[in-house]
JSON list of C-alpha atoms in Angstrom, two decimals:
[
{"chain": "A", "resi": 1, "resn": "MET", "atom": "CA", "xyz": [52.60, -35.47, -7.63]},
{"chain": "A", "resi": 2, "resn": "MET", "atom": "CA", "xyz": [54.92, -33.83, -5.12]},
{"chain": "A", "resi": 3, "resn": "GLU", "atom": "CA", "xyz": [55.15, -30.04, -5.38]},
{"chain": "A", "resi": 4, "resn": "ARG", "atom": "CA", "xyz": [58.64, -28.76, -6.15]},
{"chain": "A", "resi": 5, "resn": "ASN", "atom": "CA", "xyz": [60.34, -26.68, -3.51]},
{"chain": "A", "resi": 6, "resn": "TRP", "atom": "CA", "xyz": [62.05, -24.36, -6.01]},
{"chain": "A", "resi": 7, "resn": "LYS", "atom": "CA", "xyz": [61.06, -22.09, -8.86]},
{"chain": "A", "resi": 8, "resn": "PHE", "atom": "CA", "xyz": [63.01, -20.25, -11.52]},
{"chain": "A", "resi": 9, "resn": "VAL", "atom": "CA", "xyz": [61.53, -16.89, -12.40]},
{"chain": "A", "resi": 10, "resn": "LYS", "atom": "CA", "xyz": [62.64, -15.35, -15.68]},
{"chain": "A", "resi": 11, "resn": "LYS", "atom": "CA", "xyz": [62.31, -11.67, -16.45]},
{"chain": "A", "resi": 12, "resn": "LYS", "atom": "CA", "xyz": [59.47, -12.41, -18.88]},
{"chain": "A", "resi": 13, "resn": "ASP", "atom": "CA", "xyz": [57.53, -14.16, -16.08]},
{"chain": "A", "resi": 14, "resn": "LEU", "atom": "CA", "xyz": [57.55, -11.28, -13.59]},
{"chain": "A", "resi": 15, "resn": "MET", "atom": "CA", "xyz": [54.32, -9.92, -12.18]},
{"chain": "A", "resi": 16, "resn": "PHE", "atom": "CA", "xyz": [54.13, -6.12, -12.50]},
{"chain": "A", "resi": 17, "resn": "GLU", "atom": "CA", "xyz": [52.20, -3.79, -10.25]},
{"chain": "A", "resi": 18, "resn": "LYS", "atom": "CA", "xyz": [52.01, 0.00, -10.35]},
{"chain": "A", "resi": 19, "resn": "ALA", "atom": "CA", "xyz": [51.48, 1.56, -6.92]},
{"chain": "A", "resi": 20, "resn": "LEU", "atom": "CA", "xyz": [51.46, 5.31, -6.27]},
{"chain": "A", "resi": 21, "resn": "GLY", "atom": "CA", "xyz": [53.99, 6.08, -9.00]},
{"chain": "A", "resi": 22, "resn": "ARG", "atom": "CA", "xyz": [56.26, 3.16, -8.14]},
{"chain": "A", "resi": 23, "resn": "VAL", "atom": "CA", "xyz": [56.63, 0.09, -10.31]},
{"chain": "A", "resi": 24, "resn": "HIS", "atom": "CA", "xyz": [56.85, -3.24, -8.52]},
{"chain": "A", "resi": 25, "resn": "HIS", "atom": "CA", "xyz": [58.56, -6.13, -10.32]},
{"chain": "A", "resi": 26, "resn": "TRP", "atom": "CA", "xyz": [57.46, -9.16, -8.31]},
{"chain": "A", "resi": 27, "resn": "HIS", "atom": "CA", "xyz": [59.88, -12.08, -8.51]},
{"chain": "A", "resi": 28, "resn": "TYR", "atom": "CA", "xyz": [58.27, -14.04, -5.68]},
{"chain": "A", "resi": 29, "resn": "HIS", "atom": "CA", "xyz": [54.70, -13.26, -4.64]},
{"chain": "A", "resi": 30, "resn": "PRO", "atom": "CA", "xyz": [51.88, -15.42, -3.25]},
{"chain": "A", "resi": 31, "resn": "GLU", "atom": "CA", "xyz": [50.34, -15.65, -6.73]},
{"chain": "A", "resi": 32, "resn": "ILE", "atom": "CA", "xyz": [53.63, -16.81, -8.27]},
{"chain": "A", "resi": 33, "resn": "ILE", "atom": "CA", "xyz": [54.93, -19.34, -5.73]},
{"chain": "A", "resi": 34, "resn": "LYS", "atom": "CA", "xyz": [52.49, -20.42, -3.06]},
{"chain": "A", "resi": 35, "resn": "GLN", "atom": "CA", "xyz": [54.90, -22.44, -0.92]},
{"chain": "A", "resi": 36, "resn": "ALA", "atom": "CA", "xyz": [57.54, -19.67, -0.61]},
{"chain": "A", "resi": 37, "resn": "ASP", "atom": "CA", "xyz": [58.79, -18.73, 2.85]},
{"chain": "A", "resi": 38, "resn": "SER", "atom": "CA", "xyz": [59.48, -15.17, 1.68]},
{"chain": "A", "resi": 39, "resn": "TYR", "atom": "CA", "xyz": [58.57, -12.80, -1.14]},
{"chain": "A", "resi": 40, "resn": "MET", "atom": "CA", "xyz": [60.83, -10.56, -3.19]},
{"chain": "A", "resi": 41, "resn": "VAL", "atom": "CA", "xyz": [60.02, -7.47, -5.23]},
{"chain": "A", "resi": 42, "resn": "LYS", "atom": "CA", "xyz": [62.22, -5.01, -7.11]},
{"chain": "A", "resi": 43, "resn": "VAL", "atom": "CA", "xyz": [60.86, -1.51, -6.64]},
{"chain": "A", "resi": 44, "resn": "VAL", "atom": "CA", "xyz": [61.61, 1.26, -9.13]},
{"chain": "A", "resi": 45, "resn": "MET", "atom": "CA", "xyz": [60.86, 4.65, -7.62]},
{"chain": "A", "resi": 46, "resn": "PRO", "atom": "CA", "xyz": [60.97, 7.81, -9.75]},
{"chain": "A", "resi": 47, "resn": "GLU", "atom": "CA", "xyz": [63.00, 10.86, -8.78]},
{"chain": "A", "resi": 48, "resn": "GLY", "atom": "CA", "xyz": [61.17, 12.68, -5.99]},
{"chain": "A", "resi": 49, "resn": "GLY", "atom": "CA", "xyz": [58.99, 9.64, -5.26]},
{"chain": "A", "resi": 50, "resn": "GLY", "atom": "CA", "xyz": [58.60, 7.69, -2.08]},
{"chain": "A", "resi": 51, "resn": "HIS", "atom": "CA", "xyz": [56.72, 5.20, 0.03]},
{"chain": "A", "resi": 52, "resn": "ASN", "atom": "CA", "xyz": [55.29, 7.08, 3.02]},
{"chain": "A", "resi": 53, "resn": "PHE", "atom": "CA", "xyz": [55.59, 5.77, 6.58]},
{"chain": "A", "resi": 54, "resn": "HIS", "atom": "CA", "xyz": [53.89, 2.38, 6.88]},
{"chain": "A", "resi": 55, "resn": "VAL", "atom": "CA", "xyz": [54.08, -0.88, 8.80]},
{"chain": "A", "resi": 56, "resn": "HIS", "atom": "CA", "xyz": [53.74, -4.52, 7.86]},
{"chain": "A", "resi": 57, "resn": "PRO", "atom": "CA", "xyz": [52.00, -5.77, 11.04]},
{"chain": "A", "resi": 58, "resn": "GLU", "atom": "CA", "xyz": [53.02, -9.41, 10.65]},
{"chain": "A", "resi": 59, "resn": "MET", "atom": "CA", "xyz": [55.99, -9.41, 8.25]},
{"chain": "A", "resi": 60, "resn": "HIS", "atom": "CA", "xyz": [59.59, -8.33, 8.49]},
{"chain": "A", "resi": 61, "resn": "GLU", "atom": "CA", "xyz": [61.35, -6.75, 5.54]},
{"chain": "A", "resi": 62, "resn": "ILE", "atom": "CA", "xyz": [64.86, -6.45, 4.19]},
{"chain": "A", "resi": 63, "resn": "LEU", "atom": "CA", "xyz": [65.61, -3.61, 1.77]},
{"chain": "A", "resi": 64, "resn": "TYR", "atom": "CA", "xyz": [68.70, -3.71, -0.47]},
{"chain": "A", "resi": 65, "resn": "VAL", "atom": "CA", "xyz": [69.58, -0.70, -2.65]},
{"chain": "A", "resi": 66, "resn": "LEU", "atom": "CA", "xyz": [70.50, -1.64, -6.21]},
{"chain": "A", "resi": 67, "resn": "LYS", "atom": "CA", "xyz": [70.77, 1.85, -7.72]},
{"chain": "A", "resi": 68, "resn": "GLY", "atom": "CA", "xyz": [70.33, 5.44, -6.58]},
{"chain": "A", "resi": 69, "resn": "THR", "atom": "CA", "xyz": [70.03, 7.10, -3.19]},
{"chain": "A", "resi": 70, "resn": "ALA", "atom": "CA", "xyz": [67.36, 6.31, -0.60]},
{"chain": "A", "resi": 71, "resn": "GLU", "atom": "CA", "xyz": [66.32, 8.47, 2.34]},
{"chain": "A", "resi": 72, "resn": "GLN", "atom": "CA", "xyz": [65.39, 5.60, 4.65]},
{"chain": "A", "resi": 73, "resn": "TRP", "atom": "CA", "xyz": [63.39, 6.21, 7.80]},
{"chain": "A", "resi": 74, "resn": "ILE", "atom": "CA", "xyz": [62.97, 3.61, 10.53]},
{"chain": "A", "resi": 75, "resn": "GLU", "atom": "CA", "xyz": [60.76, 5.01, 13.28]},
{"chain": "A", "resi": 76, "resn": "ASP", "atom": "CA", "xyz": [62.50, 8.32, 14.23]},
{"chain": "A", "resi": 77, "resn": "GLU", "atom": "CA", "xyz": [65.88, 7.54, 12.66]},
{"chain": "A", "resi": 78, "resn": "MET", "atom": "CA", "xyz": [66.85, 8.52, 9.12]},
{"chain": "A", "resi": 79, "resn": "GLN", "atom": "CA", "xyz": [69.86, 7.36, 7.13]},
{"chain": "A", "resi": 80, "resn": "ILE", "atom": "CA", "xyz": [70.91, 7.80, 3.52]},
{"chain": "A", "resi": 81, "resn": "LEU", "atom": "CA", "xyz": [71.35, 4.44, 1.80]},
{"chain": "A", "resi": 82, "resn": "GLU", "atom": "CA", "xyz": [73.21, 3.99, -1.47]},
{"chain": "A", "resi": 83, "resn": "GLU", "atom": "CA", "xyz": [73.98, 1.13, -3.84]},
{"chain": "A", "resi": 84, "resn": "GLY", "atom": "CA", "xyz": [74.98, -1.95, -1.84]},
{"chain": "A", "resi": 85, "resn": "ASP", "atom": "CA", "xyz": [73.48, -0.72, 1.45]},
{"chain": "A", "resi": 86, "resn": "SER", "atom": "CA", "xyz": [70.66, -2.57, 3.18]},
{"chain": "A", "resi": 87, "resn": "VAL", "atom": "CA", "xyz": [68.40, -2.49, 6.21]},
{"chain": "A", "resi": 88, "resn": "TYR", "atom": "CA", "xyz": [66.44, -5.07, 8.21]},
{"chain": "A", "resi": 89, "resn": "ILE", "atom": "CA", "xyz": [63.02, -3.94, 9.50]},
{"chain": "A", "resi": 90, "resn": "GLY", "atom": "CA", "xyz": [61.11, -6.04, 12.01]},
{"chain": "A", "resi": 91, "resn": "ALA", "atom": "CA", "xyz": [57.38, -6.66, 11.85]},
{"chain": "A", "resi": 92, "resn": "ASN", "atom": "CA", "xyz": [55.16, -3.75, 12.90]},
{"chain": "A", "resi": 93, "resn": "VAL", "atom": "CA", "xyz": [58.05, -1.22, 12.77]},
{"chain": "A", "resi": 94, "resn": "ALA", "atom": "CA", "xyz": [57.17, 2.05, 11.03]},
{"chain": "A", "resi": 95, "resn": "HIS", "atom": "CA", "xyz": [59.36, 2.90, 8.06]},
{"chain": "A", "resi": 96, "resn": "GLY", "atom": "CA", "xyz": [59.37, 4.99, 4.90]},
{"chain": "A", "resi": 97, "resn": "THR", "atom": "CA", "xyz": [61.58, 5.03, 1.82]},
{"chain": "A", "resi": 98, "resn": "PHE", "atom": "CA", "xyz": [62.10, 8.10, -0.35]},
{"chain": "A", "resi": 99, "resn": "ASN", "atom": "CA", "xyz": [64.15, 8.73, -3.47]},
{"chain": "A", "resi": 100, "resn": "ALA", "atom": "CA", "xyz": [66.74, 11.28, -2.35]},
{"chain": "A", "resi": 101, "resn": "GLY", "atom": "CA", "xyz": [68.84, 11.36, -5.51]},
{"chain": "A", "resi": 102, "resn": "LYS", "atom": "CA", "xyz": [68.82, 12.14, -9.18]},
{"chain": "A", "resi": 103, "resn": "GLY", "atom": "CA", "xyz": [67.15, 9.60, -11.45]},
{"chain": "A", "resi": 104, "resn": "GLU", "atom": "CA", "xyz": [65.38, 6.44, -10.37]},
{"chain": "A", "resi": 105, "resn": "LEU", "atom": "CA", "xyz": [65.89, 4.59, -7.11]},
{"chain": "A", "resi": 106, "resn": "GLU", "atom": "CA", "xyz": [65.86, 0.80, -7.42]},
{"chain": "A", "resi": 107, "resn": "PHE", "atom": "CA", "xyz": [65.82, -1.57, -4.48]},
{"chain": "A", "resi": 108, "resn": "LEU", "atom": "CA", "xyz": [64.89, -5.11, -3.59]},
{"chain": "A", "resi": 109, "resn": "ALA", "atom": "CA", "xyz": [62.41, -5.74, -0.79]},
{"chain": "A", "resi": 110, "resn": "ILE", "atom": "CA", "xyz": [62.27, -9.19, 0.75]},
{"chain": "A", "resi": 111, "resn": "LEU", "atom": "CA", "xyz": [59.26, -9.87, 2.97]},
{"chain": "A", "resi": 112, "resn": "SER", "atom": "CA", "xyz": [58.61, -12.77, 5.32]},
{"chain": "A", "resi": 113, "resn": "PRO", "atom": "CA", "xyz": [56.88, -14.85, 6.70]},
{"chain": "A", "resi": 114, "resn": "PRO", "atom": "CA", "xyz": [54.14, -15.56, 4.16]},
{"chain": "A", "resi": 115, "resn": "GLU", "atom": "CA", "xyz": [51.56, -16.01, 6.94]},
{"chain": "A", "resi": 116, "resn": "GLY", "atom": "CA", "xyz": [51.82, -12.25, 7.51]},
{"chain": "A", "resi": 117, "resn": "TRP", "atom": "CA", "xyz": [50.76, -11.39, 3.96]},
{"chain": "A", "resi": 118, "resn": "GLU", "atom": "CA", "xyz": [47.06, -11.15, 4.82]},
{"chain": "A", "resi": 119, "resn": "ALA", "atom": "CA", "xyz": [47.71, -8.44, 7.45]},
{"chain": "A", "resi": 120, "resn": "GLY", "atom": "CA", "xyz": [48.99, -6.30, 4.58]},
{"chain": "A", "resi": 121, "resn": "THR", "atom": "CA", "xyz": [50.60, -2.87, 4.69]},
{"chain": "A", "resi": 122, "resn": "VAL", "atom": "CA", "xyz": [49.18, -0.17, 6.94]},
{"chain": "A", "resi": 123, "resn": "ASP", "atom": "CA", "xyz": [49.84, 3.52, 6.17]},
{"chain": "A", "resi": 124, "resn": "VAL", "atom": "CA", "xyz": [50.77, 5.43, 9.34]},
{"chain": "A", "resi": 125, "resn": "SER", "atom": "CA", "xyz": [52.13, 8.56, 7.64]},
{"chain": "A", "resi": 126, "resn": "GLU", "atom": "CA", "xyz": [49.30, 10.80, 8.87]},
{"chain": "A", "resi": 127, "resn": "ASN", "atom": "CA", "xyz": [49.78, 9.69, 12.49]},
{"chain": "A", "resi": 128, "resn": "ALA", "atom": "CA", "xyz": [52.05, 11.49, 14.96]},
{"chain": "A", "resi": 129, "resn": "PRO", "atom": "CA", "xyz": [54.97, 11.33, 15.28]},
{"chain": "A", "resi": 130, "resn": "TYR", "atom": "CA", "xyz": [55.54, 10.18, 11.66]},
{"chain": "A", "resi": 131, "resn": "SER", "atom": "CA", "xyz": [53.57, 13.06, 10.16]},
{"chain": "A", "resi": 132, "resn": "GLU", "atom": "CA", "xyz": [56.05, 15.42, 11.85]},
{"chain": "A", "resi": 133, "resn": "TYR", "atom": "CA", "xyz": [59.23, 13.76, 10.51]},
{"chain": "A", "resi": 134, "resn": "ARG", "atom": "CA", "xyz": [58.65, 14.22, 6.80]},
{"chain": "A", "resi": 135, "resn": "PRO", "atom": "CA", "xyz": [55.86, 15.48, 4.52]},
{"chain": "A", "resi": 136, "resn": "ARG", "atom": "CA", "xyz": [53.79, 12.85, 2.75]},
{"chain": "A", "resi": 137, "resn": "ILE", "atom": "CA", "xyz": [54.37, 12.24, -0.95]}
]
């Protein structure tokens, strides 16, 4: 039987992951849809929380802010992103996302290509120059 090239994912079918105080709501993940060309996760970050400087060695990422205020670092540049703002981050580019507002920060992260999944996420927040830009959370 031919494998379908689409998949509906209902809220009840999401895969949840708790990571360093953040809650990840995976809509598309290698365990959910194996033939996907990209993955998508909604991240809910508590007030004062963040994802320290890191790289995805073999995947690019698009972040789209759904709610709240993000302090978004890309290498040595920082911008404040709010609802409706987004950023594209190429593979192996250091970045960090921090909740800079009141209440929760919610954003979508879309990662691609799937072949880069195995290389994972590498924390670089203790390495110069990133350790000098912002304290780790």
